[in-house]
């Protein structure tokens, strides 16, 4: 086997070009990266078989979602786990072919994509990385019992067409189709979350960890948090969120558990420092796992599709039940801190606030519209997206800090940890920083923007609203494609532009949608407010 990989799907990719050596910057070894390519090629083979047979079902949808999600950056580092998913994909392909009396399509060698014409490679990457991100949202919705035939059919269509010889215009259209399908998918997940746990409400979350046994839960999957809370009820073990799990505190049915105490740490890229020697177990429910250090590796648990060699995994029974007893028992054994620990955010704040969902914001829409009409509220900035380790991300801290006092900053995803502990006060009686939620809650931000546009009788692009986004991995890609599908223009994107976007494709995005890289907070604020 050639001990080299090719991967350029995330923002940290080596040299802003591609990870091509024995391991990626994320820590993923070459054999796992190659196995993920093999899995992706198998997914294309399954999709083309379904297309040729004119047949698809929920079993296919499930394995497609899992296969795509397993290839998202920082999800699965375990070769055996990846190969197991590939085997299930091929089993579904054989089943579909046999049921339809058809011939199964061959798997696609991904080298054909990576060595294709630069612009074709760029557009196919945009599609592939977009549906990988969308699959994460579909997977979370499925965990709460919500699925969509429309979304499932699009996954199959997009994968099948990745194996076709489409020209650039057709591929660009397919990429925008990813954005349209992702809007449906995010809406599905939004309904699943609020249907299961209630409408989020603004909630102040402490960063203090109380003395005694505790568990840190990170990732995105609210269903896993619900199960953990149910199993820790009355056990004397507190639960603290980390990273993208922070917005869980705003859901009424989750925060009804008194042991859901607060938030530990900041964004994903700081976990190796923040978890160093922690006297408690950490449960990873989805992506953003970094290779655990020896100082805490024996306290890490994974579940669902997250996997790392040598790390304990909590699987589900055929009925979907999980037993977190080992996690809880370890928390009790470790005992936690002897005294309360008062932690702080990146800027020194001791609390953060979340829960400004579209339901919460639109409940005071009249107040917002009135403040805009009187000039008391001049501008909205959506400053959100993924955080990351590369230098330059303090741009977002400074941008928010320098935003005019008559503006509101909407934020979402883990990029908010750069500034969510700042105290910027209020404008028109409204908090100047409003955390809409997780990355998938971009759906909520879109709902807010559309409602405001309707209130003013204009288009979203005519609102005093600017998008300043940070990206790291594939969920940011599908959200960007959704914004482009909706015709949103003038987006500022950083800290660097994606390596997989070729100059010609970038030219199209600049010409048609006005996408631009971030520069400095001062220059961008002047331009956006002009």
Coordinates of C-alpha atoms in Angstrom, one line a residue:
X1 CA 0.0 0.0 0.0
X2 CA 1.2 3.5 -0.9
X3 CA 1.7 5.0 2.6
X4 CA 0.4 8.4 1.4
X5 CA -3.0 10.1 1.7
X6 CA -4.7 12.8 -0.1
X7 CA -7.1 15.0 1.8
X8 CA -8.0 18.7 1.6
X9 CA -11.5 18.7 3.0
X10 CA -10.8 20.9 6.1
X11 CA -9.4 24.3 6.8
X12 CA -6.3 23.1 8.6
X13 CA -5.1 21.1 5.6
X14 CA -1.3 21.1 5.3
X15 CA 0.1 24.2 3.6
X16 CA -3.4 25.3 2.6
X17 CA -3.1 22.8 -0.2
X18 CA -3.6 19.2 1.0
X19 CA -2.5 16.6 3.5
X20 CA -0.5 14.1 1.4
X21 CA 1.9 12.4 3.8
X22 CA 1.6 9.5 6.3
X23 CA -0.9 11.4 8.4
X24 CA -3.2 14.4 8.2
X25 CA -2.9 17.5 10.3
X26 CA -5.9 16.2 12.2
X27 CA -3.9 13.2 13.3
X28 CA -5.7 10.7 11.0
X29 CA -3.2 8.1 9.7
X30 CA -2.9 7.5 5.9
X31 CA -4.5 4.0 6.1
X32 CA -7.6 5.4 7.7
X33 CA -7.8 8.2 5.1
X34 CA -7.4 5.7 2.3
X35 CA -10.1 3.5 3.9
X36 CA -12.4 6.5 4.0
X37 CA -11.8 7.0 0.3
X38 CA -12.7 3.4 -0.3
X39 CA -15.8 3.9 1.8
X40 CA -16.8 6.9 -0.3
X41 CA -16.2 5.0 -3.5
X42 CA -18.4 2.2 -2.2
X43 CA -21.2 4.7 -1.4
X44 CA -21.0 6.0 -5.0
X45 CA -21.3 2.3 -6.2
X46 CA -24.3 1.8 -3.9
X47 CA -26.0 5.0 -5.1
X48 CA -25.5 4.2 -8.8
X49 CA -26.9 0.7 -8.2
X50 CA -30.0 2.3 -6.6
X51 CA -30.3 4.7 -9.5
X52 CA -30.0 2.0 -12.1
X53 CA -32.4 -0.3 -10.2
X54 CA -34.9 2.5 -9.5
X55 CA -35.0 1.3 -6.0
X56 CA -34.0 2.8 -2.6
X57 CA -35.3 2.3 1.0
X58 CA -34.6 3.3 4.6
X59 CA -31.9 0.7 5.1
X60 CA -30.0 2.4 2.2
X61 CA -30.7 5.9 3.6
X62 CA -29.3 4.9 7.0
X63 CA -26.0 3.4 5.8
X64 CA -25.5 6.3 3.4
X65 CA -25.9 8.8 6.2
X66 CA -23.5 6.8 8.4
X67 CA -21.0 6.3 5.7
X68 CA -20.9 10.0 4.8
X69 CA -20.9 11.1 8.4
X70 CA -18.0 8.8 9.3
X71 CA -15.8 10.6 6.8
X72 CA -16.3 14.0 8.4
X73 CA -13.1 15.4 9.9
X74 CA -12.4 14.4 13.5
X75 CA -15.1 11.7 13.6
X76 CA -13.6 8.3 13.0
X77 CA -9.9 7.5 13.4
X78 CA -10.4 3.7 13.7
X79 CA -9.6 1.6 10.6
X80 CA -11.7 -1.4 11.7
X81 CA -14.7 0.9 12.3
X82 CA -14.4 2.5 8.8
X83 CA -14.0 -0.9 7.2
X84 CA -17.1 -2.2 9.0
X85 CA -19.2 0.6 7.5
X86 CA -17.8 -0.1 4.1
X87 CA -18.8 -3.8 4.4
X88 CA -22.3 -2.8 5.3
X89 CA -22.5 -0.4 2.3
X90 CA -21.4 -3.2 -0.1
X91 CA -23.9 -5.6 1.5
X92 CA -26.7 -3.1 0.8
X93 CA -25.5 -2.7 -2.8
X94 CA -25.6 -6.5 -3.3
X95 CA -29.1 -6.6 -1.7
X96 CA -30.5 -3.8 -4.0
X97 CA -29.0 -5.4 -7.1
X98 CA -30.4 -8.8 -6.2
X99 CA -33.8 -7.5 -5.4
X100 CA -34.0 -5.6 -8.7
X101 CA -32.4 -8.4 -10.8
X102 CA -29.8 -5.8 -11.8
X103 CA -26.0 -5.7 -12.0
X104 CA -24.3 -4.0 -9.1
X105 CA -22.3 -0.9 -10.1
X106 CA -18.6 -0.9 -9.4
X107 CA -17.2 1.2 -6.6
X108 CA -15.7 4.5 -7.7
X109 CA -11.9 4.8 -7.3
X110 CA -11.6 8.2 -5.6
X111 CA -8.3 8.8 -7.4
X112 CA -10.4 9.6 -10.4
X113 CA -11.8 12.5 -8.5
X114 CA -8.6 13.7 -6.9
X115 CA -6.7 13.6 -10.2
X116 CA -9.5 15.1 -12.4
X117 CA -9.4 18.5 -14.1
X118 CA -8.9 21.1 -11.4
X119 CA -12.3 22.7 -11.7
X120 CA -14.1 19.4 -12.0
X121 CA -12.3 18.2 -8.9
X122 CA -13.1 21.4 -7.1
X123 CA -16.8 21.2 -7.8
X124 CA -17.1 17.5 -7.1
X125 CA -15.3 18.2 -3.8
X126 CA -17.8 20.9 -3.0
X127 CA -20.6 18.5 -3.5
X128 CA -19.0 15.6 -1.6
X129 CA -17.9 17.7 1.4
X130 CA -21.3 19.4 1.4
X131 CA -23.3 16.1 1.6
X132 CA -20.9 14.8 4.3
X133 CA -21.8 17.7 6.4
X134 CA -25.5 17.4 5.7
X135 CA -25.3 13.7 6.6
X136 CA -24.4 14.7 10.1
X137 CA -27.6 16.6 10.5
X138 CA -29.7 13.8 8.9
X139 CA -28.1 11.4 11.3
X140 CA -28.9 13.5 14.4
X141 CA -32.5 13.9 13.2
X142 CA -32.7 10.1 12.7
X143 CA -31.6 9.5 16.3
X144 CA -34.8 11.4 17.3
X145 CA -37.0 9.4 15.0
X146 CA -37.2 12.0 12.1
X147 CA -36.3 11.0 8.6
X148 CA -36.9 12.5 5.1
X149 CA -37.4 10.6 1.9
X150 CA -36.5 13.8 0.0
X151 CA -33.2 14.1 1.8
X152 CA -32.4 10.4 1.4
X153 CA -33.1 10.6 -2.3
X154 CA -30.8 13.6 -2.7
X155 CA -28.0 11.8 -1.0
X156 CA -28.3 9.0 -3.5
X157 CA -28.6 11.3 -6.5
X158 CA -25.6 13.4 -5.4
X159 CA -23.4 10.4 -4.8
X160 CA -24.4 8.7 -8.1
X161 CA -23.6 11.9 -10.0
X162 CA -20.2 12.1 -8.4
X163 CA -19.4 9.1 -10.5
X164 CA -20.7 10.7 -13.7
X165 CA -18.8 12.8 -16.2
X166 CA -20.7 16.0 -15.6
X167 CA -19.5 19.4 -16.8
X168 CA -18.8 22.4 -14.6
X169 CA -22.2 24.1 -14.9
X170 CA -24.0 20.8 -14.1
X171 CA -21.8 20.3 -11.0
X172 CA -22.3 23.9 -9.8
X173 CA -26.0 23.3 -10.1
X174 CA -25.6 20.1 -8.1
X175 CA -23.6 21.9 -5.4
X176 CA -26.4 24.5 -5.1
X177 CA -28.8 21.6 -4.9
X178 CA -26.8 20.4 -1.8
X179 CA -27.6 23.8 -0.3
X180 CA -31.3 23.4 -1.0
X181 CA -31.4 19.8 0.4
X182 CA -29.5 20.9 3.4
X183 CA -32.0 23.6 4.2
X184 CA -34.7 20.9 4.3
X185 CA -32.4 18.7 6.4
X186 CA -31.6 21.4 8.9
X187 CA -35.4 22.2 9.2
X188 CA -35.9 18.5 9.9
X189 CA -33.4 18.5 12.7
X190 CA -34.7 21.8 14.1
X191 CA -38.2 20.2 14.3
X192 CA -36.8 17.0 15.8
X193 CA -34.9 18.9 18.6
X194 CA -37.7 21.3 19.5
X195 CA -40.3 18.5 19.3
X196 CA -38.3 16.3 21.7
X197 CA -37.0 19.0 24.1
X198 CA -39.1 22.1 23.7
X199 CA -38.3 25.5 22.3
X200 CA -34.9 26.9 23.5
X201 CA -35.1 30.0 25.7
X202 CA -32.3 32.4 26.6
X203 CA -30.3 30.9 29.4
X204 CA -27.2 32.0 31.3
X205 CA -24.7 29.2 31.7
X206 CA -22.0 29.2 34.4
X207 CA -18.4 28.2 33.6
X208 CA -17.8 27.0 37.2
X209 CA -17.4 23.3 37.9
X210 CA -18.8 22.3 41.3
X211 CA -16.9 20.0 43.6
X212 CA -17.7 16.3 43.3
X213 CA -18.1 13.7 40.5
X214 CA -18.9 15.0 37.1
X215 CA -19.0 14.0 33.4
X216 CA -18.1 16.3 30.4
X217 CA -20.2 15.6 27.3
X218 CA -19.1 17.0 24.0
X219 CA -20.3 16.9 20.4
X220 CA -23.7 17.6 19.0
X221 CA -26.1 14.8 19.7
X222 CA -28.8 15.9 22.1
X223 CA -30.3 12.4 22.2
X224 CA -27.1 11.0 23.8
X225 CA -27.2 13.9 26.3
X226 CA -30.7 13.0 27.2
X227 CA -29.8 9.4 27.8
X228 CA -26.9 10.4 29.9
X229 CA -29.0 12.7 32.0
X230 CA -31.7 10.1 32.5
X231 CA -29.0 7.6 33.7
X232 CA -27.4 10.1 36.1
X233 CA -30.6 11.2 37.7
X234 CA -30.1 10.8 41.5
X235 CA -26.6 9.4 41.2
X236 CA -24.8 12.4 42.6
X237 CA -22.9 13.0 39.3
X238 CA -23.1 16.4 37.6
X239 CA -23.0 16.8 33.8
X240 CA -21.2 19.6 32.0
X241 CA -21.4 20.4 28.3
X242 CA -18.4 21.2 26.1
X243 CA -18.1 22.7 22.7
X244 CA -21.2 22.4 20.5
X245 CA -23.2 20.9 23.3
X246 CA -23.5 24.2 25.0
X247 CA -26.9 25.1 23.5
X248 CA -28.4 22.1 25.3
X249 CA -28.8 24.3 28.4
X250 CA -31.5 26.3 26.6
X251 CA -33.9 23.3 25.9
X252 CA -36.6 23.1 28.7
X253 CA -36.7 19.3 28.9
X254 CA -33.0 19.0 29.1
X255 CA -32.3 21.7 31.7
X256 CA -35.1 20.2 33.8
X257 CA -32.4 17.8 35.0
X258 CA -30.8 19.6 37.9
X259 CA -27.4 17.8 37.4
X260 CA -26.9 19.6 34.1
X261 CA -24.8 22.2 35.8
X262 CA -22.9 24.3 33.3
X263 CA -20.3 24.4 30.5
X264 CA -16.7 23.2 30.7
X265 CA -14.0 24.6 28.5
X266 CA -14.3 26.2 25.1
X267 CA -14.1 25.0 21.5
X268 CA -12.9 21.7 20.2
X269 CA -9.3 22.6 19.3
X270 CA -8.5 23.4 22.9
X271 CA -9.6 20.0 24.2
X272 CA -6.1 18.5 24.6
X273 CA -5.1 21.4 26.9
X274 CA -8.4 21.7 28.7
X275 CA -8.9 17.9 29.3
X276 CA -5.3 17.5 30.5
X277 CA -5.5 15.5 33.7
X278 CA -9.2 16.2 34.2
X279 CA -10.6 14.2 37.2
X280 CA -13.6 13.1 35.2
X281 CA -14.6 11.1 32.1
X282 CA -15.3 12.8 28.8
X283 CA -18.0 11.4 26.4
X284 CA -17.7 12.2 22.7
X285 CA -21.0 12.0 20.9
X286 CA -20.0 13.2 17.5
X287 CA -17.2 14.8 15.6
X288 CA -14.4 17.2 16.9
X289 CA -12.4 14.4 18.6
X290 CA -8.7 15.0 18.6
X291 CA -6.2 12.3 19.3
X292 CA -6.4 12.0 23.1
X293 CA -3.3 12.7 25.2
X294 CA -2.0 10.0 27.6
X295 CA -2.9 12.3 30.5
X296 CA -6.6 11.7 29.9
X297 CA -7.0 9.0 27.3
X298 CA -8.1 6.5 29.9
X299 CA -11.1 8.7 30.7
X300 CA -12.4 9.2 27.2
X301 CA -15.5 7.4 25.9
X302 CA -16.9 7.5 22.4
X303 CA -20.3 6.6 21.1
X304 CA -22.3 6.5 17.8
X305 CA -19.9 6.9 14.8
X306 CA -17.0 8.5 16.8
X307 CA -14.1 6.0 17.2
X308 CA -10.5 6.1 18.1
X309 CA -8.1 3.1 18.5
X310 CA -7.9 1.9 22.1
X311 CA -10.6 4.2 23.3
X312 CA -13.7 2.7 25.0
X313 CA -16.8 2.8 22.9
X314 CA -20.4 2.8 24.1
X315 CA -22.5 1.1 21.5
X316 CA -26.3 0.8 21.1
X317 CA -28.4 -2.3 21.4
X318 CA -30.5 -3.3 18.3
X319 CA -33.4 -1.3 19.9
X320 CA -31.2 1.8 20.2
X321 CA -30.7 1.6 24.0
X322 CA -27.3 2.6 25.5
X323 CA -25.8 1.9 28.9
X324 CA -23.5 4.6 30.2
X325 CA -22.8 2.8 33.4
X326 CA -19.1 2.6 32.8
X327 CA -18.9 6.4 32.2
X328 CA -20.9 7.1 35.4
X329 CA -19.0 4.6 37.5
X330 CA -15.7 6.1 36.4
X331 CA -17.0 9.6 37.3
X332 CA -17.8 8.4 40.8
X333 CA -14.4 6.6 41.1
X334 CA -12.5 9.7 40.0
X335 CA -14.4 11.9 42.3
X336 CA -14.1 15.2 40.4
X337 CA -12.6 18.3 42.0
X338 CA -12.3 18.6 45.8
X339 CA -13.4 22.3 45.6
X340 CA -15.4 24.3 43.2
X341 CA -13.3 25.4 40.2
X342 CA -14.0 28.8 38.7
X343 CA -13.1 28.7 35.0
X344 CA -13.3 31.5 32.5
X345 CA -13.9 32.0 28.8
X346 CA -11.2 33.2 26.4
X347 CA -11.9 36.8 27.3
X348 CA -12.2 36.3 31.1
X349 CA -15.9 36.0 31.4
X350 CA -17.4 33.7 34.0
X351 CA -20.7 32.9 32.2
X352 CA -22.0 32.6 28.7
X353 CA -25.6 32.9 27.4
X354 CA -27.3 30.7 24.8
X355 CA -30.8 29.9 23.6
X356 CA -31.6 32.8 21.2
X357 CA -33.4 30.4 18.9
X358 CA -35.6 31.6 16.1
X359 CA -38.6 31.0 18.4
X360 CA -37.1 33.2 21.1
X361 CA -36.0 36.0 18.8
X362 CA -39.2 36.1 16.7
X363 CA -41.2 36.3 19.9
X364 CA -39.8 39.9 20.2
X365 CA -39.8 40.6 16.5
X366 CA -42.0 43.7 16.9
X367 CA -39.5 45.2 19.3
X368 CA -36.6 44.4 16.9
X369 CA -38.4 45.9 13.9
X370 CA -39.4 49.0 15.9
X371 CA -35.8 49.5 17.0
X372 CA -34.6 49.3 13.4
X373 CA -37.3 51.7 12.2
X374 CA -36.3 54.3 14.8
X375 CA -32.6 54.0 14.1
X376 CA -31.9 52.7 17.6
X377 CA -30.7 49.4 16.1
X378 CA -28.6 50.0 13.0
X379 CA -27.1 46.7 11.9
X380 CA -27.1 42.9 12.5
X381 CA -24.0 40.8 12.1
X382 CA -24.1 37.0 11.8
X383 CA -20.7 36.0 13.1
X384 CA -20.5 32.3 13.3
X385 CA -19.2 29.0 12.2
X386 CA -16.4 26.6 13.2
X387 CA -13.5 27.5 15.4
X388 CA -10.0 26.1 14.7
X389 CA -6.4 26.2 15.7
X390 CA -4.8 28.2 12.9
X391 CA -3.6 31.7 13.7
X392 CA -5.8 34.5 12.6
X393 CA -9.0 33.5 14.3
X394 CA -8.7 36.3 16.9
X395 CA -10.1 38.3 13.9
X396 CA -13.6 37.2 15.0
X397 CA -13.0 38.4 18.6
X398 CA -11.8 41.8 17.5
X399 CA -14.6 42.1 14.9
X400 CA -17.3 41.5 17.5
X401 CA -15.5 43.7 20.0
X402 CA -15.3 46.6 17.5
X403 CA -18.9 46.2 16.2
X404 CA -20.8 49.4 16.7
X405 CA -22.8 49.7 19.9
X406 CA -26.0 50.1 18.0
X407 CA -25.6 46.6 16.4
X408 CA -26.5 43.1 17.4
X409 CA -24.3 40.0 16.8
X410 CA -26.1 36.8 16.1
X411 CA -23.8 33.8 16.5
X412 CA -23.8 30.0 16.3
X413 CA -21.5 27.0 16.3
X414 CA -18.2 26.7 18.2
X415 CA -16.7 29.9 16.6
X416 CA -18.7 31.8 19.2
X417 CA -16.2 30.8 21.9
X418 CA -13.9 33.5 20.6
X419 CA -16.2 36.1 22.0
X420 CA -19.3 34.7 23.7
X421 CA -18.0 35.6 27.2
X422 CA -17.7 39.3 26.3
X423 CA -20.1 41.7 28.0
X424 CA -21.2 44.0 25.2
X425 CA -24.3 45.2 27.0
X426 CA -27.6 45.8 25.3
X427 CA -29.2 47.8 22.5
X428 CA -32.9 48.7 22.5
X429 CA -33.2 46.5 25.5
X430 CA -31.9 43.5 23.6
X431 CA -28.6 41.6 24.3
X432 CA -25.9 42.6 21.8
X433 CA -24.7 39.0 21.5
X434 CA -27.3 36.4 20.7
X435 CA -26.2 32.8 20.5
X436 CA -28.6 31.0 18.2
X437 CA -27.2 27.6 18.9
X438 CA -25.3 24.8 17.2
X439 CA -24.0 24.9 13.6
X440 CA -27.2 23.3 12.4
X441 CA -29.1 26.2 14.0
X442 CA -28.1 28.2 11.0
X443 CA -31.6 27.2 10.0
X444 CA -32.8 29.3 12.9
X445 CA -30.7 32.3 11.8
X446 CA -32.1 32.0 8.3
X447 CA -35.7 31.9 9.8
X448 CA -34.9 35.1 11.7
X449 CA -33.4 36.8 8.6
X450 CA -36.4 35.8 6.4
X451 CA -38.9 37.0 9.0
X452 CA -37.1 40.4 9.2
X453 CA -37.1 40.7 5.5
X454 CA -40.8 40.0 5.3
X455 CA -41.4 42.6 8.1
X456 CA -39.6 45.3 6.1
X457 CA -41.0 44.1 2.7
X458 CA -37.6 43.6 1.2
X459 CA -35.1 40.8 0.4
X460 CA -32.6 39.4 2.8
X461 CA -29.8 41.0 0.9
X462 CA -31.5 44.4 1.5
X463 CA -31.5 44.1 5.2
X464 CA -28.9 45.8 7.4
X465 CA -27.5 42.3 7.9
X466 CA -23.9 41.0 7.2
X467 CA -22.6 37.5 7.2
X468 CA -19.1 37.0 8.6
X469 CA -18.3 33.3 8.7
X470 CA -15.5 31.1 10.0
X471 CA -15.2 27.6 8.6
X472 CA -13.3 24.4 9.5
X473 CA -15.0 21.3 8.2
X474 CA -17.7 19.9 6.1
X475 CA -20.8 21.1 8.0
X476 CA -19.7 24.6 7.4
X477 CA -19.5 23.7 3.7
X478 CA -23.1 22.6 3.5
X479 CA -24.3 25.7 5.4
X480 CA -22.4 27.9 3.0
X481 CA -24.0 26.2 0.1
X482 CA -27.4 26.7 1.7
X483 CA -26.7 30.5 2.0
X484 CA -25.7 30.5 -1.7
X485 CA -28.8 28.6 -2.7
X486 CA -30.9 31.3 -0.9
X487 CA -29.1 33.9 -2.9
X488 CA -27.3 35.5 0.0
X489 CA -24.5 37.8 -1.2
X490 CA -21.5 39.6 0.2
X491 CA -20.5 36.8 2.7
X492 CA -17.1 37.3 4.3
X493 CA -15.4 34.0 4.8
X494 CA -12.2 33.1 6.8
X495 CA -9.8 32.7 8.2
X496 CA -8.6 31.2 4.9
X497 CA -10.4 30.1 1.8
X498 CA -11.0 26.4 1.2
X499 CA -8.1 24.6 -0.5
X500 CA -10.5 22.6 -2.6
X501 CA -12.0 25.7 -4.3
X502 CA -10.1 26.3 -7.5
X503 CA -9.3 29.8 -8.8
X504 CA -12.0 29.5 -11.6
X505 CA -14.6 28.2 -9.2
X506 CA -13.7 31.0 -6.7
X507 CA -14.1 33.5 -9.5
X508 CA -17.6 32.3 -10.1
X509 CA -18.5 32.6 -6.4
X510 CA -17.0 36.1 -6.3
X511 CA -18.8 37.2 -9.4
X512 CA -22.2 35.7 -8.7
X513 CA -22.4 35.9 -4.9
X514 CA -19.8 38.5 -3.8
X515 CA -18.0 36.1 -1.5
X516 CA -14.8 37.6 -0.2
X517 CA -12.1 36.6 2.3
X518 CA -11.9 38.4 5.6
X519 CA -9.3 41.1 5.8
X520 CA -9.0 43.1 9.0
X521 CA -11.9 43.8 11.4
X522 CA -11.5 47.6 10.8
X523 CA -11.6 47.3 7.0
X524 CA -14.4 44.7 6.9
X525 CA -16.6 46.7 9.3
X526 CA -16.1 49.9 7.3
X527 CA -17.1 48.0 4.1
X528 CA -20.1 46.2 5.5
X529 CA -21.5 49.3 7.2
X530 CA -21.0 51.5 4.2

